[in-house]
Amino acid sequence: MANQLPKVPVVIVGMGWAGGIIAAELTKAGVKVVGLERGKGRDTGDYYMSHDELRYSFRHEMMQDLSKETVTFRNNEKMRALPMRSYGSFIIGDGLGGSGSHWNGQNYRFLPYDFQIRSKTIERYGAKKIPEGMTIQDWGITYDELEPYFDKYEKMAGISGDPEQNPMVGKRSNPFPTPPMKKTPVMKMFEEAARKLGYHPYTIPSANLSEQYKNPDGIERAACQYCAFCDRYGCEYGAKADPVVTVIPVAQQTGNLEIRTFSNVTKILHDGVKASGVVYVNTLTGEEFEQPADVVILASYVFNNVRLLLHSKLGKPYDPSSGTGVVGRNYAYQVQSAKAVGFFDDKEFNLYMGAGALGSIFDDFNGDNFDHSNLNFIHGGGIRITQTGQRPIASNTVPKDTPKWGKAFKQASIKYANSTLVVGTQGSNMPWKHHYLDLDPTYKDAYGVPLIRLTYDFEDQDKQMAKFLGEKAGEVLKAMNPTKMEVNNTVNAYDIVPYQSTHNTGGVVMGADPATSAVNTYSQMWDAENVFVVGASSFPHNSGYNPTGTVGALAYRAAEGILKYIKQGGSLV
Amino acid sequence: MSNKDSNNPKHMSRRNFLKSSGIAIGGAVLGGAAMSGLWLGKKPAQQQHPAEQKAADYNQALMFFNQEQFFITEAAVERIFPKDELGPGAKEIGVAIYIDHQLAGPWGINAKDYMMGPFFKGEATQGSQTQLRRADIFTLGLKGLKDYSQKKYSKSFQDLAENEQDDVLKVFEKGEEFSLPGISTKTFFNLLYSLTLEGLYSDPLYGGNKDMMGWELKKYPGNQMSYLDLIEKDGFIHMKPKSLRDHLNH
């Protein structure tokens, strides 16, 4: 029997970027909020020993404990889905700050094209351009409508970027709040090569913070030290924008936020029209609690936003055979395997230095910035070079013809330890009728709740796009004059074993039509007006960028919607 | 680190670094290292040993392997990363000690992996679906190396000539000729290989990367405080590496 708790105005499930932003905005407006976080509490004091590649990168110190909960996966419905038993293709954050504590800090806005992808594609190429089964849709909101929220999010995080407007991306109402990150010799080489080819490279917008910065909430943070331990690591300096050093302290200062860690939500309580609260388990003691609330906000990672809705039977589950229903629909990922690898026999670079968001990128082949008339794919991806800090266990790239082990491997891995540069691509990913999330019929988590099942594969669209982007990356690398180079641009079946990207999206997507979306553009559920589902789960497709900037903007918009809803009730659109 | 470096920005102690970097700004909501007071003004956690006195390394002992398993492991990792004109190999760098310690710990028993059943053989794209723990796979693999070497050469693996050891490892890497109970030799080989890289290059606190020799081979400086003043510089900068041990001594 669950312990009954007194009712609260708002309960938030998951205290990462989405939950933290909403908690800050609501509590500043005087609303009392309870934040439930299944993992532990954290602060910068936990990171003094964080320059530990084994512990953080290979033993996943900051990630969800898979022994308690994982996902199951199959490439298609003919296969039996099986659990991802240890980490591979993506990692899943855990604890206060969530993925916002271990991210790299590369921060973009999705393109104007992204938000109107279906209508813009049809407008330029005709309806035939969209292949059978590809379920792209407009988001129900335009870039221009979302721009003020991007602006607000970037000011909070202190995003560092080039002062001039980049011609390839959406128009900014204000320049970046802080100057761009420093430029390394490697970035200069890349930019020079890209410019020579007629492209428009720029400094990757960064949440690592280029200089000391005080944000509009009065939060002051120190500048990035380029220590090279960002992705999968917490920032001991508090330089990297992280909910724990930005929005969460602001919410806590109001006195209106109560955070409960080790609180794993297992169910949303509802009567089919409105939610009345959530059930959660204290993961340390096993005690179960029922927390009634006027408003329920799901702000956990993509997989659990979907899983909680399906398990609680809230919203219409997606049915892949008919294509109807919405919860679990339009799961998408990213295609990051296309890249060009260069070996420089006579040059050594300080690749052991870096920052999570240190690098340069160009968008000439991202979105619809280039003509797709004679190409058999839509969208594209960013082409970039990053200097995130090469660490020695992970970085043992050697030329393809080198044996995998033995003396020849040893010598090549040492020779090229500081002489290998990669021009990488971040390819977008479109949704398909037969890619979706549902509950696994067999496997359960530690609390008896079914695991989420992922049915997903790479399609021709991805293979053609990767081939194209890989070739372009190769041309840029070639202009950088490596001694030897290799282009990898072949995409096979999606394989959950090698790490690729933690940019999972969709499942509770937003839109203007309740038949094809689960939430409106305020992240409010069509089927339950007092439930808001926030995060990358609301992306109808995934773009050729890191998703966090867009998650942040949508979270600020959701916060505005929630405050409006608390005042007036009803559907916001 | 010794105090003689303390005026050199490359070798700042954490304490001086924070004092001079302007991180310690007031304000209760400031995140960052300076605010916790965990170590500012605290005594060193332990006394520094005088550098000239090399203390016994009490870490050099076994918590998982028996002697024979340890020697087979040492021989195998040395073939994966042999001593050569560039410097020490995996044996000297302490990789076998590292592997012993890892297999004895939570990672060796897959403590944070999903190990609930049912177990089915999946497609390659679905990842490992074995019930065996890493420590079991490794133990079976070592026994496989021993048995296969006896069968083929009538010798222990560690007594074979280097080229024979290489041939055995190649057979195990392929995973076709010889099988282990419930697992392919390829799975064992891949585990051996990834553990070797980890043992060469993880922080010395784990028992491998002895005296930071692995890092030195790659000119990797380990964990430094800050590269703020160096990040834009042309030309390679080769620094003396630092380990996490330095973070306890301020």
Coordinates of N, CA and C in Angstrom, one line a residue, chain A residues 8-178:
Chain A
V8 N 0.2 18.4 -3.9 CA 1.0 19.6 -4.2 C 0.5 20.2 -5.5
P9 N 0.8 21.5 -5.7 CA 0.3 22.1 -7.0 C 1.0 21.4 -8.2
V10 N 2.3 21.2 -8.2 CA 3.0 20.7 -9.4 C 4.0 19.6 -9.0
V11 N 4.0 18.5 -9.7 CA 5.0 17.5 -9.5 C 5.8 17.4 -10.8
I12 N 7.1 17.4 -10.8 CA 7.9 17.2 -12.0 C 8.7 15.8 -11.8
V13 N 8.6 15.1 -12.9 CA 9.3 13.8 -13.0 C 10.6 13.9 -13.7
G14 N 11.7 13.9 -13.0 CA 13.0 14.0 -13.7 C 13.6 15.5 -13.6
M15 N 14.8 15.6 -13.0 CA 15.3 16.9 -12.7 C 16.6 17.1 -13.6
G16 N 16.4 17.1 -14.9 CA 17.4 17.4 -15.8 C 17.2 18.8 -16.4
W17 N 17.6 19.1 -17.6 CA 17.3 20.4 -18.2 C 15.9 20.8 -18.2
A18 N 15.0 19.9 -18.8 CA 13.6 20.3 -18.9 C 13.0 20.5 -17.5
G19 N 13.2 19.5 -16.6 CA 12.6 19.7 -15.3 C 13.2 20.9 -14.5
G20 N 14.5 21.1 -14.7 CA 15.1 22.2 -14.0 C 14.7 23.6 -14.4
I21 N 14.6 23.7 -15.8 CA 14.1 25.0 -16.3 C 12.7 25.3 -15.9
I22 N 11.8 24.3 -16.0 CA 10.4 24.5 -15.6 C 10.3 24.7 -14.1
A23 N 11.1 24.0 -13.3 CA 11.1 24.3 -11.8 C 11.5 25.7 -11.5
A24 N 12.5 26.2 -12.2 CA 13.0 27.6 -12.0 C 11.9 28.6 -12.3
E25 N 11.3 28.4 -13.5 CA 10.3 29.4 -14.0 C 9.1 29.4 -13.1
L26 N 8.6 28.2 -12.7 CA 7.4 28.1 -11.9 C 7.6 28.6 -10.5
T27 N 8.7 28.3 -9.9 CA 9.0 28.7 -8.5 C 9.2 30.2 -8.4
K28 N 9.9 30.7 -9.4 CA 10.1 32.2 -9.5 C 8.7 32.9 -9.5
A29 N 7.7 32.3 -10.1 CA 6.4 32.9 -10.2 C 5.6 32.5 -8.9
G30 N 6.2 31.9 -7.9 CA 5.5 31.6 -6.7 C 4.8 30.3 -6.6
V31 N 5.0 29.5 -7.6 CA 4.3 28.1 -7.5 C 5.1 27.1 -6.8
K32 N 4.5 26.4 -5.9 CA 5.2 25.3 -5.2 C 5.4 24.1 -6.0
V33 N 6.6 23.6 -6.1 CA 6.9 22.5 -7.0 C 7.6 21.4 -6.2
V34 N 7.2 20.1 -6.5 CA 8.0 19.0 -6.0 C 8.7 18.3 -7.2
G35 N 10.0 18.2 -7.1 CA 10.8 17.6 -8.2 C 11.2 16.2 -7.8
L36 N 10.8 15.2 -8.5 CA 11.2 13.8 -8.2 C 12.3 13.4 -9.1
E37 N 13.4 12.9 -8.5 CA 14.6 12.5 -9.3 C 14.9 11.1 -8.9
R38 N 15.0 10.2 -9.8 CA 15.2 8.8 -9.4 C 16.7 8.6 -9.0
G39 N 17.6 9.4 -9.4 CA 19.0 9.2 -9.1 C 19.4 10.0 -7.9
K40 N 20.7 10.2 -7.7 CA 21.2 10.8 -6.5 C 21.3 12.3 -6.7
G41 N 21.5 13.1 -5.6 CA 21.9 14.5 -5.7 C 23.3 14.6 -6.1
R42 N 23.6 15.8 -6.7 CA 25.0 16.0 -7.1 C 25.3 17.5 -7.0
D43 N 26.6 17.8 -6.7 CA 27.1 19.1 -6.9 C 28.6 19.1 -7.4
T44 N 29.1 20.2 -7.7 CA 30.5 20.2 -8.3 C 31.5 19.6 -7.4
G45 N 31.2 19.6 -6.1 CA 32.2 18.9 -5.2 C 32.3 17.4 -5.4
D46 N 31.4 16.8 -6.2 CA 31.5 15.4 -6.5 C 32.5 15.1 -7.6
Y47 N 33.1 16.2 -8.2 CA 33.8 16.0 -9.4 C 35.3 16.2 -9.3
Y48 N 35.8 16.2 -8.0 CA 37.3 16.4 -7.9 C 38.1 15.3 -8.5
M49 N 37.6 14.1 -8.5 CA 38.3 13.0 -9.1 C 37.7 12.6 -10.5
S50 N 37.1 13.6 -11.1 CA 36.4 13.3 -12.3 C 37.3 13.2 -13.6
H51 N 38.5 13.5 -13.5 CA 39.4 13.3 -14.7 C 39.9 11.9 -14.7
D52 N 38.9 11.0 -14.8 CA 39.2 9.6 -14.7 C 38.4 8.9 -15.8
E53 N 39.2 8.7 -16.9 CA 38.6 8.1 -18.1 C 37.9 6.8 -17.9
L54 N 38.5 5.9 -17.1 CA 38.0 4.6 -16.9 C 36.6 4.7 -16.1
R55 N 36.6 5.4 -15.1 CA 35.4 5.5 -14.2 C 34.3 6.2 -14.9
Y56 N 34.5 7.2 -15.6 CA 33.4 8.0 -16.2 C 33.1 7.6 -17.6
S57 N 34.1 7.4 -18.5 CA 33.8 7.0 -19.9 C 33.5 5.5 -20.0
F58 N 34.2 4.7 -19.3 CA 34.1 3.3 -19.5 C 33.2 2.5 -18.5
R59 N 33.1 3.1 -17.3 CA 32.3 2.4 -16.3 C 31.0 3.2 -16.0
H60 N 30.8 4.3 -16.8 CA 29.6 5.0 -16.8 C 29.1 5.5 -15.4
E61 N 30.0 6.1 -14.7 CA 29.8 6.6 -13.4 C 28.5 7.4 -13.3
M62 N 28.2 8.3 -14.3 CA 27.1 9.2 -14.1 C 25.8 8.6 -14.8
M63 N 25.9 7.4 -15.2 CA 24.7 6.9 -16.0 C 23.8 6.0 -15.3
Q64 N 22.6 5.8 -15.8 CA 21.6 4.9 -15.3 C 22.2 3.5 -15.1
D65 N 21.9 2.9 -13.9 CA 22.4 1.6 -13.6 C 21.5 0.6 -14.4
L66 N 22.1 0.0 -15.4 CA 21.3 -0.9 -16.3 C 20.8 -2.1 -15.6
S67 N 21.4 -2.5 -14.4 CA 20.9 -3.7 -13.8 C 19.5 -3.5 -13.3
K68 N 19.1 -2.2 -13.1 CA 17.8 -1.9 -12.6 C 16.8 -1.6 -13.8
E69 N 17.4 -1.1 -14.9 CA 16.5 -0.7 -16.0 C 17.3 -0.5 -17.2
T70 N 16.8 -1.0 -18.3 CA 17.4 -0.8 -19.6 C 16.4 -0.6 -20.7
V71 N 16.7 -0.8 -21.9 CA 15.7 -0.8 -23.0 C 15.9 -2.2 -23.7
T72 N 14.9 -2.6 -24.4 CA 15.1 -3.7 -25.3 C 15.0 -3.2 -26.7
F73 N 15.6 -4.0 -27.6 CA 15.8 -3.5 -29.0 C 15.7 -4.7 -30.0
R74 N 15.1 -4.3 -31.1 CA 15.1 -5.1 -32.3 C 15.1 -4.2 -33.5
N75 N 15.7 -4.7 -34.6 CA 15.8 -3.9 -35.9 C 14.4 -3.8 -36.5
N76 N 13.6 -4.9 -36.4 CA 12.3 -4.9 -37.0 C 11.4 -5.9 -36.3
E77 N 10.1 -5.9 -36.7 CA 9.1 -6.6 -36.0 C 9.3 -8.2 -36.1
K78 N 10.1 -8.6 -37.1 CA 10.3 -10.0 -37.2 C 11.2 -10.6 -36.2
M79 N 12.0 -9.7 -35.6 CA 13.0 -10.1 -34.6 C 12.4 -10.1 -33.2
R80 N 13.0 -10.9 -32.3 CA 12.6 -10.9 -30.9 C 13.5 -9.7 -30.3
A81 N 12.8 -8.8 -29.6 CA 13.6 -7.7 -28.9 C 14.3 -8.3 -27.7
L82 N 15.5 -7.9 -27.5 CA 16.3 -8.3 -26.4 C 16.9 -7.1 -25.7
P83 N 17.2 -7.3 -24.4 CA 17.7 -6.2 -23.6 C 19.1 -5.7 -24.0
M84 N 19.3 -4.4 -24.0 CA 20.6 -3.8 -24.1 C 21.3 -4.1 -22.7
R85 N 22.1 -5.1 -22.6 CA 22.5 -5.6 -21.3 C 23.6 -4.8 -20.7
S86 N 24.5 -4.2 -21.6 CA 25.5 -3.3 -21.1 C 25.5 -2.1 -22.1
Y87 N 26.1 -1.0 -21.7 CA 26.0 0.2 -22.6 C 26.7 0.0 -23.9
G88 N 26.1 0.6 -24.9 CA 26.6 0.6 -26.3 C 26.3 1.9 -27.0
S89 N 25.3 1.8 -27.9 CA 24.9 2.8 -28.9 C 24.7 4.2 -28.2
F90 N 24.0 4.2 -27.1 CA 23.8 5.5 -26.4 C 23.9 5.3 -24.9
I91 N 24.1 6.4 -24.2 CA 24.1 6.3 -22.7 C 22.9 7.0 -22.1
I92 N 22.5 6.7 -20.9 CA 21.3 7.3 -20.4 C 21.7 7.9 -19.0
G93 N 21.5 9.2 -18.9 CA 21.9 9.9 -17.7 C 21.0 9.5 -16.5
D94 N 21.5 9.9 -15.4 CA 20.8 9.6 -14.1 C 21.3 10.5 -13.1
G95 N 20.4 10.9 -12.1 CA 20.8 11.8 -11.0 C 20.5 13.2 -11.4
L96 N 20.6 14.0 -10.3 CA 20.3 15.4 -10.5 C 21.0 16.0 -11.6
G97 N 20.3 16.8 -12.5 CA 21.0 17.3 -13.7 C 20.8 16.5 -14.9
G98 N 20.6 15.2 -14.7 CA 20.4 14.2 -15.8 C 21.4 14.3 -16.9
S99 N 21.0 14.2 -18.1 CA 21.9 14.3 -19.2 C 22.6 15.7 -19.3
G100 N 21.9 16.7 -18.6 CA 22.5 18.0 -18.6 C 23.8 18.1 -17.7
S101 N 24.0 17.1 -17.0 CA 25.3 17.1 -16.2 C 26.4 16.5 -16.9
H102 N 26.1 15.5 -17.8 CA 27.2 14.8 -18.5 C 27.4 15.2 -19.9
W103 N 26.6 16.2 -20.4 CA 26.7 16.5 -21.8 C 28.0 17.2 -22.2
N104 N 28.2 17.4 -23.5 CA 29.4 18.0 -24.0 C 29.2 19.5 -24.0
G105 N 28.0 20.0 -24.1 CA 27.7 21.4 -24.2 C 27.7 22.0 -25.6
Q106 N 27.6 21.2 -26.6 CA 27.5 21.7 -28.0 C 26.0 22.1 -28.1
N107 N 25.8 23.4 -28.5 CA 24.5 24.0 -28.3 C 24.0 24.7 -29.6
Y108 N 23.0 24.2 -30.2 CA 22.5 24.8 -31.5 C 21.0 25.0 -31.4
R109 N 20.5 25.7 -32.4 CA 19.1 25.9 -32.6 C 18.8 25.0 -33.8
F110 N 17.7 24.3 -33.8 CA 17.3 23.6 -35.1 C 16.9 24.7 -36.1
L111 N 17.0 24.3 -37.4 CA 16.8 25.2 -38.4 C 15.3 25.6 -38.6
P112 N 15.1 26.8 -39.2 CA 13.7 27.1 -39.6 C 13.0 26.0 -40.4
Y113 N 13.8 25.4 -41.3 CA 13.3 24.3 -42.1 C 12.8 23.1 -41.2
D114 N 13.5 22.8 -40.1 CA 13.1 21.7 -39.3 C 11.7 21.8 -38.8
F115 N 11.3 23.0 -38.4 CA 10.0 23.2 -37.7 C 8.8 23.1 -38.7
Q116 N 9.2 23.2 -40.0 CA 8.1 23.1 -41.1 C 8.6 22.2 -42.1
I117 N 9.2 21.1 -41.7 CA 9.9 20.2 -42.6 C 9.0 19.6 -43.7
R118 N 7.8 19.3 -43.3 CA 6.9 18.6 -44.3 C 6.5 19.6 -45.4
S119 N 5.9 20.8 -44.9 CA 5.4 21.7 -45.9 C 6.6 22.3 -46.7
K120 N 7.7 22.6 -46.1 CA 8.8 23.1 -46.9 C 9.4 22.1 -47.9
T121 N 9.4 20.9 -47.6 CA 9.9 19.9 -48.5 C 8.9 19.8 -49.7
I122 N 7.6 19.7 -49.4 CA 6.6 19.7 -50.5 C 6.7 20.9 -51.4
E123 N 6.8 22.1 -50.7 CA 6.8 23.3 -51.4 C 8.0 23.4 -52.4
R124 N 9.1 22.9 -52.0 CA 10.3 23.0 -52.9 C 10.4 21.8 -53.9
Y125 N 10.0 20.6 -53.5 CA 10.3 19.5 -54.3 C 9.0 18.7 -54.7
G126 N 7.9 19.0 -54.2 CA 6.7 18.3 -54.5 C 6.5 17.1 -53.5
A127 N 5.3 16.6 -53.4 CA 4.9 15.6 -52.3 C 5.7 14.3 -52.6
K128 N 6.0 14.0 -53.8 CA 6.7 12.8 -54.2 C 8.1 12.6 -53.5
K129 N 8.6 13.8 -53.1 CA 10.0 13.7 -52.5 C 10.0 12.9 -51.2
I130 N 8.8 12.9 -50.5 CA 8.7 12.2 -49.2 C 8.3 10.7 -49.5
P131 N 9.2 9.8 -49.2 CA 9.0 8.4 -49.5 C 7.9 7.8 -48.7
E132 N 7.2 6.8 -49.2 CA 6.2 6.0 -48.5 C 6.7 5.6 -47.2
G133 N 5.9 5.9 -46.1 CA 6.3 5.4 -44.8 C 7.1 6.4 -44.0
M134 N 7.6 7.4 -44.6 CA 8.3 8.4 -43.8 C 7.3 9.4 -43.2
T135 N 7.3 9.5 -41.9 CA 6.2 10.2 -41.2 C 6.6 11.6 -40.7
I136 N 7.4 12.3 -41.6 CA 7.7 13.7 -41.1 C 6.5 14.6 -41.1
Q137 N 6.6 15.5 -40.2 CA 5.4 16.5 -40.0 C 6.0 17.8 -39.5
D138 N 5.2 18.9 -39.8 CA 5.5 20.2 -39.2 C 5.3 20.1 -37.7
W139 N 6.0 20.9 -37.0 CA 6.0 20.8 -35.5 C 4.8 21.6 -34.9
G140 N 4.1 22.4 -35.7 CA 3.0 23.2 -35.2 C 3.5 24.5 -34.6
I141 N 4.8 24.8 -34.8 CA 5.4 26.0 -34.3 C 6.5 26.4 -35.3
T142 N 6.7 27.7 -35.6 CA 7.8 28.0 -36.5 C 9.0 28.5 -35.7
Y143 N 10.1 28.5 -36.4 CA 11.3 29.0 -35.8 C 11.1 30.4 -35.2
D144 N 10.5 31.3 -36.0 CA 10.3 32.6 -35.5 C 9.5 32.7 -34.2
E145 N 8.5 31.8 -34.1 CA 7.7 31.8 -32.8 C 8.5 31.3 -31.7
L146 N 9.5 30.4 -32.0 CA 10.3 29.8 -30.9 C 11.5 30.6 -30.6
E147 N 11.9 31.6 -31.4 CA 13.1 32.3 -31.3 C 13.3 33.0 -29.9
P148 N 12.2 33.6 -29.4 CA 12.4 34.2 -28.0 C 12.8 33.2 -26.9
Y149 N 12.3 32.0 -27.1 CA 12.6 31.0 -26.1 C 14.0 30.5 -26.2
F150 N 14.5 30.4 -27.5 CA 15.9 30.1 -27.7 C 16.8 31.1 -27.0
D151 N 16.4 32.4 -27.2 CA 17.1 33.5 -26.7 C 17.2 33.4 -25.2
K152 N 16.0 33.1 -24.6 CA 15.9 33.1 -23.1 C 16.8 31.9 -22.6
Y153 N 16.7 30.8 -23.2 CA 17.5 29.6 -22.8 C 19.0 29.9 -22.9
E154 N 19.4 30.5 -24.0 CA 20.9 30.8 -24.2 C 21.4 31.8 -23.3
K155 N 20.6 32.8 -22.9 CA 21.0 33.8 -21.9 C 21.2 33.1 -20.5
M156 N 20.3 32.2 -20.2 CA 20.4 31.5 -18.9 C 21.7 30.7 -18.9
A157 N 22.0 29.9 -20.0 CA 23.1 29.0 -20.0 C 24.4 29.8 -20.3
G158 N 24.3 31.0 -20.9 CA 25.5 31.7 -21.2 C 26.2 31.2 -22.4
I159 N 25.5 30.8 -23.4 CA 26.0 30.1 -24.6 C 27.1 31.1 -25.3
S160 N 28.2 30.5 -25.6 CA 29.3 31.2 -26.2 C 29.3 31.0 -27.7
G161 N 29.3 32.0 -28.5 CA 29.3 31.8 -30.0 C 29.8 33.1 -30.7
D162 N 30.0 32.9 -32.0 CA 30.4 34.0 -32.9 C 29.5 35.1 -32.9
P163 N 30.0 36.4 -32.8 CA 29.1 37.5 -32.7 C 28.3 37.8 -34.0
E164 N 28.8 37.5 -35.2 CA 28.0 37.8 -36.4 C 27.0 36.7 -36.7
Q165 N 25.9 37.1 -37.3 CA 24.9 36.2 -37.7 C 25.4 35.2 -38.8
N166 N 25.3 34.0 -38.5 CA 25.7 32.9 -39.5 C 24.6 32.8 -40.6
P167 N 25.0 32.9 -41.9 CA 24.0 32.9 -43.0 C 23.2 31.6 -43.1
M168 N 23.7 30.5 -42.6 CA 23.1 29.2 -42.8 C 22.0 28.8 -41.8
V169 N 21.9 29.6 -40.7 CA 21.0 29.2 -39.7 C 19.9 30.3 -39.4
G170 N 18.9 30.0 -38.6 CA 17.9 30.9 -38.3 C 18.4 32.2 -37.7
K171 N 17.6 33.3 -38.0 CA 18.0 34.7 -37.6 C 17.9 34.8 -36.1
R172 N 18.9 35.5 -35.5 CA 18.9 35.7 -34.0 C 18.4 37.1 -33.7
S173 N 17.6 37.2 -32.6 CA 17.2 38.5 -32.2 C 18.3 39.2 -31.4
N174 N 19.2 38.4 -30.8 CA 20.3 39.0 -30.1 C 21.6 38.2 -30.3
P175 N 22.7 38.8 -30.2 CA 23.9 38.0 -30.3 C 24.1 37.0 -29.2
F176 N 25.0 36.1 -29.3 CA 25.3 35.2 -28.2 C 25.7 36.0 -26.9
P177 N 25.3 35.5 -25.8 CA 25.6 36.3 -24.5 C 27.1 36.3 -24.2
T178 N 27.9 35.4 -24.7 CA 29.3 35.4 -24.4 C 30.1 35.1 -25.7

